[in-house]
Amino acid sequence: MRDGENASLTAKPWLTIVGLGEDGLAGLGDEAKQAIASARLVFGGARHLALAASLITGESCPWSSPFETAIDVVVAMAGMPVVVLASGDPFFHGVGVTLSRRIDPAQMRVLPAPSAFSLAAARLGWALQDVVCLSLHGRPLDLLRPHLHAGTRILALTSDGDGPGAVSALLRDSGFGASGVIVLEAMGGPQERVTRQTAALFDLADGHSLNVCAIEVIAGAEARILALSPGLADDLFEHDGQITKREVRALTLSALSPRRGEWLWDIGAGAGSIAIEWMLADPSLEAIAIEAHPERATRIGRNARAFGVPSLRVVEGKAPEVLASLAGQRRPDAIFVGGGGSEPGAMAAALAALRPGGRLVANAVTTEMEAVLLACHAENGGSLTRIDIARAAPVGTMTGWRPAMPVTQWAFTKPLADAPGRDGEDLGNMQGVPA
């Protein structure tokens, strides 16, 4: 059972979540009004409680800080008639998502109102299914970057009245200054306002804290556009030469085969290009970039923000020692070894950490690392691939092929029967596990 669930209460929900718009009680149906009026406790933000004040007969409970503590109070009220007031659709970037992690949905009655995204699409005549909807409320603006493609329409919920200006600044700085920025404020209420400008000339005074930015993306000649295919151009990354080159990177990501919700360890991450492109493949993907060199570790963080994946976790340290510090955490679904794999115990530690059924891909450009991969292949199986890339370059007044350093790639899937432990097991002693 989940927190707050009681077998004797399963016949009837005790918690009602009411979606509320800026039009307040006028936008509610009879069922929602009755739920508020009969509730023993009504939780919500100060603005929502004020909008519903004339109906509340029980106790008004403003959200406390930290928010998780307030959720504890709601859970503790199981069995009593409780109402939670939410903005718009409680299950679209709303409080309903948080509550459902603690309370069985069967114990809830949810009465949603139109979300801010639905209201904005209705005002603009945009087909919502064709629009990118992002919540930037309390989240980094960098999340916009992967979606900046010519012709894309974006609806972005911001944190406050300064949000539209910050969004416009990001667009200008990234080469999208000609993009249209439509700010829709306090939709559905008496203070509703719609303002249309371009990012390059954006100037909005006294912005309302409740706003959605509608962006019609126009790319300039120098716009930083992140292609949808793996193997992004090397010069998009900040690096010191320690980077998996684009052609090899595309083949490496193909071998890693990212799948929704998976977790990657990028060992010896260099510029972080593998971890970054892994995360760009789908919003559900997560990664840790492990890098021993302090300056490179800092650079990975800058790259992650520039590519719109600011949640990439960077761990400074050297394999295999740093892998032990990740003991007890979720075991990775995939591991890439780009550097440090020739260190004693590094490959053994990586193989031990990998979950059953997980994939490990390692690249070698040195003979020392190649010898390690040949031994791993002989011991464990998998596949070996030799990658040779040559690029056309001037040779005097003519053109010839200049070969890059060849790369040996080992790809391995860990058998399900090979793992004695479970996800989350203590990996502190894994350095001694043979490859």
GROMACS .gro file of C-alpha atoms in nm:
model
  435
    1MET     CA    1   0.000   0.000   0.000
    2ARG     CA    2   0.107   0.360  -0.055
    3ASP     CA    3   0.140   0.617   0.220
    4GLY     CA    4  -0.204   0.721   0.340
    5GLU     CA    5  -0.387   0.420   0.190
    6ASN     CA    6  -0.626   0.232   0.413
    7ALA     CA    7  -0.799  -0.085   0.297
    8SER     CA    8  -1.122   0.022   0.470
    9LEU     CA    9  -1.133   0.344   0.269
   10THR     CA   10  -1.096   0.202  -0.082
   11ALA     CA   11  -1.469   0.235  -0.159
   12LYS     CA   12  -1.471   0.614  -0.159
   13PRO     CA   13  -1.205   0.878  -0.236
   14TRP     CA   14  -1.130   1.115   0.049
   15LEU     CA   15  -0.907   1.362  -0.142
   16THR     CA   16  -1.043   1.594  -0.410
   17ILE     CA   17  -0.798   1.789  -0.627
   18VAL     CA   18  -0.965   2.090  -0.786
   19GLY     CA   19  -0.808   2.270  -1.080
   20LEU     CA   20  -0.862   2.643  -1.050
   21GLY     CA   21  -0.816   2.914  -1.311
   22GLU     CA   22  -0.775   3.290  -1.282
   23ASP     CA   23  -1.152   3.322  -1.317
   24GLY     CA   24  -1.180   3.162  -0.974
   25LEU     CA   25  -1.513   3.015  -0.864
   26ALA     CA   26  -1.686   3.130  -1.185
   27GLY     CA   27  -1.496   2.865  -1.379
   28LEU     CA   28  -1.589   2.577  -1.147
   29GLY     CA   29  -1.869   2.327  -1.188
   30ASP     CA   30  -2.113   2.232  -0.915
   31GLU     CA   31  -1.917   1.920  -0.818
   32ALA     CA   32  -1.601   2.120  -0.752
   33LYS     CA   33  -1.788   2.387  -0.557
   34GLN     CA   34  -1.958   2.125  -0.341
   35ALA     CA   35  -1.625   1.954  -0.270
   36ILE     CA   36  -1.469   2.281  -0.152
   37ALA     CA   37  -1.768   2.376   0.061
   38SER     CA   38  -1.783   2.039   0.236
   39ALA     CA   39  -1.409   1.988   0.289
   40ARG     CA   40  -1.275   1.977   0.641
   41LEU     CA   41  -0.940   2.108   0.520
   42VAL     CA   42  -0.857   2.298   0.200
   43PHE     CA   43  -0.492   2.313   0.095
   44GLY     CA   44  -0.350   2.549  -0.164
   45GLY     CA   45  -0.137   2.848  -0.239
   46ALA     CA   46  -0.236   3.184  -0.094
   47ARG     CA   47  -0.370   3.302  -0.432
   48HIS     CA   48  -0.589   2.995  -0.478
   49LEU     CA   49  -0.722   3.007  -0.122
   50ALA     CA   50  -0.815   3.372  -0.174
   51LEU     CA   51  -0.999   3.290  -0.498
   52ALA     CA   52  -1.201   3.018  -0.324
   53ALA     CA   53  -1.240   3.192   0.015
   54SER     CA   54  -1.616   3.253  -0.010
   55LEU     CA   55  -1.683   2.879  -0.043
   56ILE     CA   56  -1.445   2.747   0.222
   57THR     CA   57  -1.620   2.646   0.545
   58GLY     CA   58  -1.342   2.425   0.682
   59GLU     CA   59  -0.985   2.518   0.763
   60SER     CA   60  -0.773   2.696   0.500
   61CYS     CA   61  -0.422   2.549   0.490
   62PRO     CA   62  -0.164   2.744   0.290
   63TRP     CA   63   0.124   2.538   0.154
   64SER     CA   64   0.414   2.538   0.395
   65SER     CA   65   0.785   2.523   0.322
   66PRO     CA   66   0.945   2.283   0.253
   67PHE     CA   67   0.669   2.162   0.025
   68GLU     CA   68   0.729   1.795   0.107
   69THR     CA   69   0.633   1.868   0.468
   70ALA     CA   70   0.298   2.002   0.349
   71ILE     CA   71   0.242   1.684   0.148
   72ASP     CA   72   0.307   1.486   0.467
   73VAL     CA   73   0.020   1.676   0.632
   74VAL     CA   74  -0.217   1.595   0.344
   75VAL     CA   75  -0.124   1.226   0.362
   76ALA     CA   76  -0.184   1.226   0.739
   77MET     CA   77  -0.543   1.342   0.680
   78ALA     CA   78  -0.639   1.019   0.502
   79GLY     CA   79  -1.009   0.943   0.554
   80MET     CA   80  -1.115   1.303   0.612
   81PRO     CA   81  -1.278   1.515   0.338
   82VAL     CA   82  -0.981   1.710   0.204
   83VAL     CA   83  -0.950   1.941  -0.097
   84VAL     CA   84  -0.629   2.050  -0.268
   85LEU     CA   85  -0.654   2.354  -0.493
   86ALA     CA   86  -0.425   2.344  -0.794
   87SER     CA   87  -0.350   2.552  -1.101
   88GLY     CA   88  -0.535   2.437  -1.411
   89ASP     CA   89  -0.467   2.071  -1.485
   90PRO     CA   90  -0.317   1.918  -1.167
   91PHE     CA   91  -0.150   1.640  -1.366
   92PHE     CA   92   0.031   1.857  -1.619
   93HIS     CA   93   0.338   1.982  -1.432
   94GLY     CA   94   0.109   2.013  -1.128
   95VAL     CA   95   0.065   1.911  -0.767
   96GLY     CA   96  -0.140   1.608  -0.865
   97VAL     CA   97   0.177   1.437  -0.989
   98THR     CA   98   0.344   1.488  -0.650
   99LEU     CA   99   0.041   1.367  -0.454
  100SER     CA  100   0.000   1.054  -0.666
  101ARG     CA  101   0.347   0.940  -0.559
  102ARG     CA  102   0.222   0.920  -0.201
  103ILE     CA  103  -0.150   0.852  -0.233
  104ASP     CA  104  -0.326   0.581  -0.433
  105PRO     CA  105  -0.508   0.751  -0.724
  106ALA     CA  106  -0.813   0.542  -0.629
  107GLN     CA  107  -0.835   0.759  -0.317
  108MET     CA  108  -0.847   1.077  -0.527
  109ARG     CA  109  -1.116   1.258  -0.717
  110VAL     CA  110  -0.959   1.495  -0.970
  111LEU     CA  111  -1.154   1.784  -1.124
  112PRO     CA  112  -0.913   1.955  -1.366
  113ALA     CA  113  -0.945   2.294  -1.532
  114PRO     CA  114  -0.777   2.387  -1.862
  115SER     CA  115  -0.398   2.406  -1.828
  116ALA     CA  116  -0.208   2.724  -1.910
  117PHE     CA  117  -0.088   2.548  -2.225
  118SER     CA  118  -0.445   2.471  -2.336
  119LEU     CA  119  -0.554   2.829  -2.269
  120ALA     CA  120  -0.257   2.969  -2.461
  121ALA     CA  121  -0.317   2.740  -2.759
  122ALA     CA  122  -0.683   2.844  -2.762
  123ARG     CA  123  -0.591   3.214  -2.759
  124LEU     CA  124  -0.341   3.172  -3.042
  125GLY     CA  125  -0.523   2.914  -3.254
  126TRP     CA  126  -0.226   2.676  -3.231
  127ALA     CA  127  -0.270   2.300  -3.264
  128LEU     CA  128  -0.156   2.186  -2.920
  129GLN     CA  129  -0.045   1.844  -3.044
  130ASP     CA  130   0.208   2.015  -3.273
  131VAL     CA  131   0.349   2.248  -3.007
  132VAL     CA  132   0.644   2.189  -2.771
  133CYS     CA  133   0.513   2.247  -2.416
  134LEU     CA  134   0.777   2.320  -2.153
  135SER     CA  135   0.759   2.414  -1.789
  136LEU     CA  136   1.045   2.649  -1.701
  137HIS     CA  137   0.888   2.726  -1.364
  138GLY     CA  138   1.178   2.690  -1.120
  139ARG     CA  139   1.381   2.512  -1.388
  140PRO     CA  140   1.677   2.620  -1.604
  141LEU     CA  141   1.599   2.820  -1.918
  142ASP     CA  142   1.863   2.609  -2.094
  143LEU     CA  143   1.595   2.341  -2.136
  144LEU     CA  144   1.474   2.547  -2.432
  145ARG     CA  145   1.790   2.494  -2.636
  146PRO     CA  146   1.727   2.149  -2.788
  147HIS     CA  147   1.391   2.271  -2.924
  148LEU     CA  148   1.522   2.576  -3.109
  149HIS     CA  149   1.463   2.473  -3.469
  150ALA     CA  150   1.328   2.700  -3.742
  151GLY     CA  151   0.949   2.687  -3.758
  152THR     CA  152   0.902   2.526  -3.416
  153ARG     CA  153   0.628   2.661  -3.193
  154ILE     CA  154   0.697   2.649  -2.819
  155LEU     CA  155   0.478   2.723  -2.519
  156ALA     CA  156   0.693   2.784  -2.211
  157LEU     CA  157   0.556   2.841  -1.863
  158THR     CA  158   0.796   3.075  -1.679
  159SER     CA  159   0.864   3.138  -1.310
  160ASP     CA  160   0.782   3.508  -1.280
  161GLY     CA  161   0.742   3.843  -1.453
  162ASP     CA  162   1.110   3.848  -1.547
  163GLY     CA  163   1.085   3.513  -1.726
  164PRO     CA  164   0.983   3.642  -2.072
  165GLY     CA  165   1.276   3.883  -2.078
  166ALA     CA  166   1.518   3.606  -1.982
  167VAL     CA  167   1.374   3.378  -2.250
  168SER     CA  168   1.416   3.652  -2.510
  169ALA     CA  169   1.776   3.711  -2.403
  170LEU     CA  170   1.854   3.342  -2.449
  171LEU     CA  171   1.698   3.351  -2.796
  172ARG     CA  172   1.900   3.660  -2.893
  173ASP     CA  173   2.226   3.515  -2.763
  174SER     CA  174   2.171   3.187  -2.950
  175GLY     CA  175   2.104   3.344  -3.289
  176PHE     CA  176   1.723   3.337  -3.276
  177GLY     CA  177   1.663   3.708  -3.220
  178ALA     CA  178   1.411   3.733  -3.503
  179SER     CA  179   1.180   3.484  -3.329
  180GLY     CA  180   0.837   3.602  -3.227
  181VAL     CA  181   0.769   3.609  -2.853
  182ILE     CA  182   0.406   3.632  -2.744
  183VAL     CA  183   0.352   3.676  -2.371
  184LEU     CA  184   0.014   3.565  -2.237
  185GLU     CA  185  -0.040   3.686  -1.881
  186ALA     CA  186  -0.302   3.595  -1.618
  187MET     CA  187  -0.516   3.413  -1.874
  188GLY     CA  188  -0.883   3.389  -1.782
  189GLY     CA  189  -0.872   3.662  -1.519
  190PRO     CA  190  -0.939   4.036  -1.517
  191GLN     CA  191  -0.569   4.117  -1.564
  192GLU     CA  192  -0.527   3.908  -1.880
  193ARG     CA  193  -0.290   4.065  -2.131
  194VAL     CA  194  -0.135   3.943  -2.457
  195THR     CA  195   0.182   4.113  -2.585
  196ARG     CA  196   0.354   4.037  -2.916
  197GLN     CA  197   0.719   4.128  -2.977
  198THR     CA  198   1.040   3.987  -3.125
  199ALA     CA  199   1.315   3.848  -2.907
  200ALA     CA  200   1.565   4.099  -3.047
  201LEU     CA  201   1.356   4.401  -2.943
  202PHE     CA  202   1.178   4.253  -2.643
  203ASP     CA  203   1.079   4.505  -2.377
  204LEU     CA  204   0.795   4.432  -2.135
  205ALA     CA  205   0.749   4.636  -1.819
  206ASP     CA  206   0.553   4.522  -1.514
  207GLY     CA  207   0.518   4.164  -1.631
  208HIS     CA  208   0.264   3.951  -1.445
  209SER     CA  209   0.411   3.661  -1.250
  210LEU     CA  210   0.164   3.419  -1.413
  211ASN     CA  211   0.262   3.401  -1.776
  212VAL     CA  212   0.327   3.173  -2.070
  213CYS     CA  213   0.575   3.259  -2.345
  214ALA     CA  214   0.465   3.151  -2.692
  215ILE     CA  215   0.767   3.134  -2.921
  216GLU     CA  216   0.763   3.112  -3.299
  217VAL     CA  217   1.122   3.015  -3.373
  218ILE     CA  218   1.308   3.194  -3.653
  219ALA     CA  219   1.672   3.096  -3.695
  220GLY     CA  220   1.937   3.347  -3.796
  221ALA     CA  221   2.236   3.264  -4.014
  222GLU     CA  222   2.455   3.198  -3.708
  223ALA     CA  223   2.190   3.026  -3.497
  224ARG     CA  224   2.308   2.742  -3.274
  225ILE     CA  225   2.083   2.458  -3.391
  226LEU     CA  226   2.121   2.115  -3.231
  227ALA     CA  227   2.051   1.854  -3.498
  228LEU     CA  228   1.820   1.568  -3.406
  229SER     CA  229   2.062   1.298  -3.525
  230PRO     CA  230   2.351   1.165  -3.313
  231GLY     CA  231   2.700   1.287  -3.396
  232LEU     CA  232   2.670   1.664  -3.348
  233ALA     CA  233   2.942   1.884  -3.493
  234ASP     CA  234   3.259   1.887  -3.281
  235ASP     CA  235   3.280   2.266  -3.287
  236LEU     CA  236   2.949   2.294  -3.102
  237PHE     CA  237   3.130   2.156  -2.797
  238GLU     CA  238   3.383   2.341  -2.588
  239HIS     CA  239   3.683   2.104  -2.568
  240ASP     CA  240   4.061   2.079  -2.547
  241GLY     CA  241   4.093   1.800  -2.803
  242GLN     CA  242   3.974   1.530  -2.561
  243ILE     CA  243   3.644   1.460  -2.731
  244THR     CA  244   3.493   1.160  -2.906
  245LYS     CA  245   3.482   1.285  -3.266
  246ARG     CA  246   3.144   1.314  -3.430
  247GLU     CA  247   3.158   1.009  -3.660
  248VAL     CA  248   3.287   0.783  -3.384
  249ARG     CA  249   3.040   0.941  -3.143
  250ALA     CA  250   2.748   0.856  -3.371
  251LEU     CA  251   2.861   0.493  -3.392
  252THR     CA  252   2.919   0.481  -3.016
  253LEU     CA  253   2.570   0.610  -2.937
  254SER     CA  254   2.426   0.355  -3.177
  255ALA     CA  255   2.611   0.079  -2.989
  256LEU     CA  256   2.494   0.217  -2.651
  257SER     CA  257   2.133   0.197  -2.781
  258PRO     CA  258   1.962   0.439  -2.540
  259ARG     CA  259   1.611   0.341  -2.430
  260ARG     CA  260   1.356   0.545  -2.239
  261GLY     CA  261   1.427   0.601  -1.871
  262GLU     CA  262   1.779   0.460  -1.877
  263TRP     CA  263   2.088   0.570  -1.686
  264LEU     CA  264   2.439   0.606  -1.834
  265TRP     CA  265   2.783   0.627  -1.678
  266ASP     CA  266   3.026   0.810  -1.909
  267ILE     CA  267   3.370   0.719  -1.769
  268GLY     CA  268   3.659   0.943  -1.872
  269ALA     CA  269   3.407   1.185  -2.019
  270GLY     CA  270   3.648   1.446  -2.161
  271ALA     CA  271   3.413   1.710  -2.302
  272GLY     CA  272   3.103   1.513  -2.196
  273SER     CA  273   2.987   1.469  -2.555
  274ILE     CA  274   2.866   1.108  -2.517
  275ALA     CA  275   2.667   1.178  -2.198
  276ILE     CA  276   2.521   1.497  -2.347
  277GLU     CA  277   2.405   1.332  -2.669
  278TRP     CA  278   2.271   1.037  -2.470
  279MET     CA  279   2.049   1.279  -2.274
  280LEU     CA  280   1.945   1.467  -2.587
  281ALA     CA  281   1.804   1.144  -2.734
  282ASP     CA  282   1.504   1.158  -2.496
  283PRO     CA  283   1.402   1.372  -2.195
  284SER     CA  284   1.366   1.058  -1.981
  285LEU     CA  285   1.737   0.967  -2.011
  286GLU     CA  286   1.986   1.045  -1.734
  287ALA     CA  287   2.365   1.031  -1.712
  288ILE     CA  288   2.669   1.079  -1.493
  289ALA     CA  289   2.988   1.212  -1.653
  290ILE     CA  290   3.297   1.094  -1.465
  291GLU     CA  291   3.613   1.294  -1.532
  292ALA     CA  292   3.945   1.301  -1.342
  293HIS     CA  293   4.071   1.634  -1.479
  294PRO     CA  294   3.920   1.929  -1.280
  295GLU     CA  295   3.922   2.175  -1.571
  296ARG     CA  296   3.754   1.925  -1.800
  297ALA     CA  297   3.494   1.841  -1.535
  298THR     CA  298   3.405   2.210  -1.512
  299ARG     CA  299   3.392   2.232  -1.891
  300ILE     CA  300   3.148   1.940  -1.906
  301GLY     CA  301   2.908   2.139  -1.689
  302ARG     CA  302   2.926   2.434  -1.927
  303ASN     CA  303   2.867   2.208  -2.226
  304ALA     CA  304   2.570   2.045  -2.057
  305ARG     CA  305   2.404   2.383  -2.005
  306ALA     CA  306   2.484   2.495  -2.360
  307PHE     CA  307   2.318   2.182  -2.501
  308GLY     CA  308   2.008   2.211  -2.283
  309VAL     CA  309   2.076   1.916  -2.052
  310PRO     CA  310   2.170   2.100  -1.730
  311SER     CA  311   2.073   1.801  -1.515
  312LEU     CA  312   2.378   1.604  -1.634
  313ARG     CA  313   2.561   1.508  -1.316
  314VAL     CA  314   2.937   1.560  -1.326
  315VAL     CA  315   3.153   1.358  -1.086
  316GLU     CA  316   3.518   1.455  -1.058
  317GLY     CA  317   3.745   1.158  -0.998
  318LYS     CA  318   3.939   0.873  -1.148
  319ALA     CA  319   3.824   0.521  -1.230
  320PRO     CA  320   3.814   0.275  -1.069
  321GLU     CA  321   3.827   0.459  -0.733
  322VAL     CA  322   3.541   0.701  -0.802
  323LEU     CA  323   3.311   0.418  -0.912
  324ALA     CA  324   3.312   0.287  -0.557
  325SER     CA  325   3.180   0.627  -0.441
  326LEU     CA  326   2.867   0.561  -0.646
  327ALA     CA  327   2.801   0.245  -0.443
  328GLY     CA  328   2.443   0.197  -0.332
  329GLN     CA  329   2.301   0.412  -0.608
  330ARG     CA  330   2.105   0.292  -0.906
  331ARG     CA  331   2.314   0.059  -1.121
  332PRO     CA  332   2.371   0.192  -1.473
  333ASP     CA  333   2.180   0.057  -1.770
  334ALA     CA  334   2.470   0.151  -1.997
  335ILE     CA  335   2.836   0.243  -1.952
  336PHE     CA  336   3.071   0.413  -2.193
  337VAL     CA  337   3.444   0.399  -2.124
  338GLY     CA  338   3.615   0.672  -2.320
  339GLY     CA  339   3.915   0.735  -2.098
  340GLY     CA  340   4.089   0.570  -1.805
  341GLY     CA  341   3.993   0.220  -1.910
  342SER     CA  342   4.354   0.101  -1.913
  343GLU     CA  343   4.394   0.182  -1.542
  344PRO     CA  344   4.425  -0.137  -1.332
  345GLY     CA  345   4.081  -0.255  -1.223
  346ALA     CA  346   3.886   0.006  -1.420
  347MET     CA  347   3.718  -0.227  -1.668
  348ALA     CA  348   3.651  -0.489  -1.401
  349ALA     CA  349   3.483  -0.225  -1.186
  350ALA     CA  350   3.272  -0.102  -1.475
  351LEU     CA  351   3.160  -0.454  -1.565
  352ALA     CA  352   3.070  -0.529  -1.205
  353ALA     CA  353   2.867  -0.209  -1.176
  354LEU     CA  354   2.666  -0.270  -1.494
  355ARG     CA  355   2.318  -0.405  -1.432
  356PRO     CA  356   2.218  -0.743  -1.578
  357GLY     CA  357   2.116  -0.694  -1.940
  358GLY     CA  358   2.299  -0.360  -1.954
  359ARG     CA  359   2.534  -0.251  -2.233
  360LEU     CA  360   2.898  -0.150  -2.205
  361VAL     CA  361   3.083   0.020  -2.491
  362ALA     CA  362   3.454   0.108  -2.472
  363ASN     CA  363   3.672   0.284  -2.728
  364ALA     CA  364   4.050   0.254  -2.761
  365VAL     CA  365   4.292   0.474  -2.953
  366THR     CA  366   4.609   0.360  -2.769
  367THR     CA  367   4.768   0.018  -2.797
  368GLU     CA  368   4.751  -0.019  -2.418
  369MET     CA  369   4.374   0.030  -2.413
  370GLU     CA  370   4.333  -0.186  -2.722
  371ALA     CA  371   4.510  -0.470  -2.541
  372VAL     CA  372   4.266  -0.432  -2.252
  373LEU     CA  373   3.969  -0.452  -2.489
  374LEU     CA  374   4.109  -0.756  -2.668
  375ALA     CA  375   4.140  -0.930  -2.331
  376CYS     CA  376   3.787  -0.827  -2.232
  377HIS     CA  377   3.653  -0.963  -2.559
  378ALA     CA  378   3.840  -1.292  -2.516
  379GLU     CA  379   3.708  -1.330  -2.161
  380ASN     CA  380   3.348  -1.205  -2.205
  381GLY     CA  381   3.257  -1.211  -2.572
  382GLY     CA  382   3.068  -0.922  -2.727
  383SER     CA  383   3.175  -0.757  -3.052
  384LEU     CA  384   3.490  -0.580  -3.168
  385THR     CA  385   3.478  -0.310  -3.434
  386ARG     CA  386   3.762  -0.123  -3.598
  387ILE     CA  387   3.668   0.234  -3.696
  388ASP     CA  388   3.890   0.409  -3.950
  389ILE     CA  389   3.799   0.762  -4.058
  390ALA     CA  390   3.979   0.969  -4.320
  391ARG     CA  391   3.904   1.329  -4.418
  392ALA     CA  392   3.987   1.511  -4.736
  393ALA     CA  393   4.255   1.777  -4.684
  394PRO     CA  394   4.484   1.989  -4.903
  395VAL     CA  395   4.801   1.823  -5.028
  396GLY     CA  396   4.993   2.102  -5.194
  397THR     CA  397   4.768   2.229  -5.471
  398MET     CA  398   4.561   1.911  -5.468
  399THR     CA  399   4.350   1.710  -5.222
  400GLY     CA  400   4.420   1.386  -5.042
  401TRP     CA  401   4.293   1.174  -4.756
  402ARG     CA  402   4.430   1.233  -4.407
  403PRO     CA  403   4.344   0.941  -4.176
  404ALA     CA  404   4.239   1.003  -3.817
  405MET     CA  405   4.367   0.774  -3.544
  406PRO     CA  406   4.188   0.440  -3.575
  407VAL     CA  407   3.948   0.344  -3.296
  408THR     CA  408   3.889  -0.006  -3.161
  409GLN     CA  409   3.543  -0.042  -3.011
  410TRP     CA  410   3.428  -0.322  -2.783
  411ALA     CA  411   3.052  -0.357  -2.727
  412PHE     CA  412   2.916  -0.600  -2.468
  413THR     CA  413   2.575  -0.684  -2.324
  414LYS     CA  414   2.588  -0.829  -1.973
  415PRO     CA  415   2.399  -1.160  -1.951
  416LEU     CA  416   2.101  -1.164  -1.719
  417ALA     CA  417   2.233  -1.477  -1.544
  418ASP     CA  418   2.573  -1.323  -1.469
  419ALA     CA  419   2.477  -1.084  -1.192
  420PRO     CA  420   2.472  -1.225  -0.838
  421GLY     CA  421   2.342  -0.900  -0.687
  422ARG     CA  422   2.043  -0.672  -0.731
  423ASP     CA  423   2.000  -0.317  -0.854
  424GLY     CA  424   2.133  -0.084  -0.588
  425GLU     CA  425   2.368  -0.342  -0.431
  426ASP     CA  426   2.684  -0.220  -0.256
  427LEU     CA  427   2.950  -0.180  -0.523
  428GLY     CA  428   3.225  -0.091  -0.280
  429ASN     CA  429   3.418  -0.414  -0.336
  430MET     CA  430   3.368  -0.436  -0.711
  431GLN     CA  431   3.725  -0.345  -0.803
  432GLY     CA  432   3.835  -0.702  -0.750
  433VAL     CA  433   3.577  -0.858  -0.979
  434PRO     CA  434   3.743  -1.017  -1.281
  435ALA     CA  435   3.651  -0.890  -1.626
   0.00000   0.00000   0.00000
